[in-house]
Amino acid sequence: MDAQGRGRAGDIDPADQWVLNPDTGEYELRLPPSAAQSPVPGPRGAAPAAAPDREVPPQRRRRSAPEEPPPGRAGRRRPAKKKSRGKRVLLWTGGTMAFVVLAGGTAGYLYLQHLNDNIQSVADDGASTGGFQKDKAINILLIGTDKRTGSGNEGYGDTGSAGHADTTILLHVSKDRSNATALSIPRDLIVDVPDCPTTQEDGTQKVIPGSTGVRFNTSLGQDGRTPSCTMRTVTELTGVTPDNFMVADFNAVKTLTSAVGGVEVCLAKDIDDPDSHLKLPAGEHTVEGEQALAFVRTRHSVGFGGDLSRIQIQQQFLSALMRKLKSNDTLTSPSKMLKLAEAGTEALTVDSQLDSIGKLKDLGLELGKLNTKNLTFTTVPVVDNPAEKVKATVVLKEGPAQQVFDMVANDVSFTEVKQKEKKEAAAVAARLKGERSEPSEVRVRVMNGGAPAGSAQQELAYLQTDAGVTKSENAGNAPADLSRTTLEYAPDQADQARALAEILGLSGAAMKPGESVTNSQGLPTMTLTLGKDFKGAGVKINSAAGKTPEGVEKSTADKVECAK
């Protein structure tokens, strides 16, 4: 992708047209006196002036002043309340400023067209879920390629490279938007790249043969592989099918950091890396442009000098970038938000399911709900490749790696997400406290709500034979699949619910006070629905958030960490 190679029409910064209205506390797009010149860039390659034969929508009428009330009658109209600063800040959230300019009439329309023209997309080739959905968990594959072609990418070596999946992050956002996990996949991880149906430049389809036991970064660029092939490789590796992908080259780091006025980073020691061209003393610094790129590319001067060390410094950088994007300094600046809209649409290549400003705006609104303290950065657990004498690649650390993949697939947070209300948290914890019935008194029906086929019968056999829950029965499949196992019960069955929760290892959050149902004998019974977190008959479920697999390092985006 050649981000710098995309042209801009017009030379007027759209942000200069926004003026703060002191009466409303909001920014408004003020059009110049002449309607012949658009105050914002038009589509690429188009003249900035509106075409004479194009019908220009009329400007919106201004509201006339309210009529004076008749003499002797008090006006019933209340004075308008001035919006709080907090509400004004919210006007700029949601991941894009593009849709705010809709209020600008013709100028706003032209600017949206301009941003749409900026977007480059490539086919997902059926490798995605078909695109993210607002009512489900979201999985976005972020791919940083080391492609060096195009303006602004000179001087980094390997000129003309087709590019690899140099930096890859699977971003998982929970269904309730309370937390997210950014899972880094090492470029030197040995994987199997599957066969990849790929759309060629002429629109034809070609299946690129897969490869066994190769570096993960070869899933892109090699043999004509496109990002959809990287997506298939991630699905093969993790069991998680991404909803969408975004691809960025070296220029993306430079343009995005410049758009927000720099990103604050921290170094625990002096760094002078001739390979990445980073030369900074220990301490805190604000980096942007070329210096920001040098920061994320350095590896020989941090940690053990390898790719895993570079992943850590990149995670620290992305945490700092997230904090800057969520700061009031950015959110309340129309100039920065419009520059971000420009930089983001120019620097990124997206999949064909995410190829419009409207779709990007909707995704941005979902991501904007996240709190940085609940955004966890971690890396796929790996060990040195035992087949190599000179260590150059890594392989999965099987146990912990599978646990991490399962947590992402089952929408389990790596951090303990605080409840909005302390009373709610206390109520959840209280569900486990109190008297417990004897197992023989527990009456429950078991349903399969997303677990592997046959799980309900297997768990039923365990409950009746090993746990002493003899008053239990198989109720077949649940109406819908669940990510987590739940136990629904009536208030007078709480003692039975606590007993069963102890047997199964259920958390208070998995216990759902509600209503009982009638079993096959016409007696009231609880309902246990096995979700995708079910690991097998007799295995404790215990899907409580915040319990990271042993040996897996993590960090959260709200904390400032210094690269060592």
CSV table of N, CA, C and O in Angstrom, one decimal, residues 60 118 128 195 198 285 288 321 377 382 465 480 489:
chain,number,residue,atom,x,y,z
A,60,ARG,N,-29.5,25.2,4.4
A,60,ARG,CA,-30.6,25.1,5.4
A,60,ARG,C,-31.0,26.4,5.9
A,60,ARG,O,-30.2,27.3,6.2
A,118,ASN,N,-10.7,8.5,-0.6
A,118,ASN,CA,-9.4,8.2,0.0
A,118,ASN,C,-9.3,6.7,0.3
A,118,ASN,O,-8.2,6.1,0.3
A,128,SER,N,-13.6,-13.7,6.0
A,128,SER,CA,-14.1,-13.1,7.1
A,128,SER,C,-15.5,-13.6,7.5
A,128,SER,O,-16.1,-14.5,6.8
A,195,ASP,N,-4.6,-23.1,2.0
A,195,ASP,CA,-4.8,-22.7,0.6
A,195,ASP,C,-5.7,-21.4,0.7
A,195,ASP,O,-6.6,-21.3,1.5
A,198,THR,N,-8.0,-16.3,-3.8
A,198,THR,CA,-7.6,-14.9,-3.8
A,198,THR,C,-8.1,-14.2,-5.1
A,198,THR,O,-8.0,-14.7,-6.2
A,285,HIS,N,9.3,11.3,26.0
A,285,HIS,CA,9.4,12.1,24.8
A,285,HIS,C,8.1,12.1,24.0
A,285,HIS,O,7.3,11.1,24.2
A,288,GLU,N,6.6,11.8,16.7
A,288,GLU,CA,5.7,11.8,15.6
A,288,GLU,C,6.5,11.7,14.3
A,288,GLU,O,7.7,11.9,14.3
A,321,LEU,N,-0.7,5.8,22.0
A,321,LEU,CA,-1.6,6.3,20.9
A,321,LEU,C,-3.0,6.3,21.3
A,321,LEU,O,-3.8,7.2,21.1
A,377,PHE,N,-3.1,-5.6,26.3
A,377,PHE,CA,-2.2,-6.0,25.2
A,377,PHE,C,-1.4,-7.3,25.7
A,377,PHE,O,-0.9,-7.3,26.8
A,382,VAL,N,4.8,-18.3,23.2
A,382,VAL,CA,5.7,-19.0,22.3
A,382,VAL,C,7.0,-19.4,23.0
A,382,VAL,O,7.3,-18.9,24.1
A,465,THR,N,-23.9,-39.6,37.8
A,465,THR,CA,-23.0,-40.7,38.3
A,465,THR,C,-22.0,-40.2,39.3
A,465,THR,O,-21.8,-40.9,40.3
A,480,ALA,N,-30.6,-20.5,21.5
A,480,ALA,CA,-29.5,-19.7,20.9
A,480,ALA,C,-28.2,-20.1,21.6
A,480,ALA,O,-28.2,-20.6,22.7
A,489,TYR,N,-32.5,-19.8,37.5
A,489,TYR,CA,-33.2,-20.4,38.6
A,489,TYR,C,-34.2,-19.4,39.2
A,489,TYR,O,-34.0,-18.1,39.1
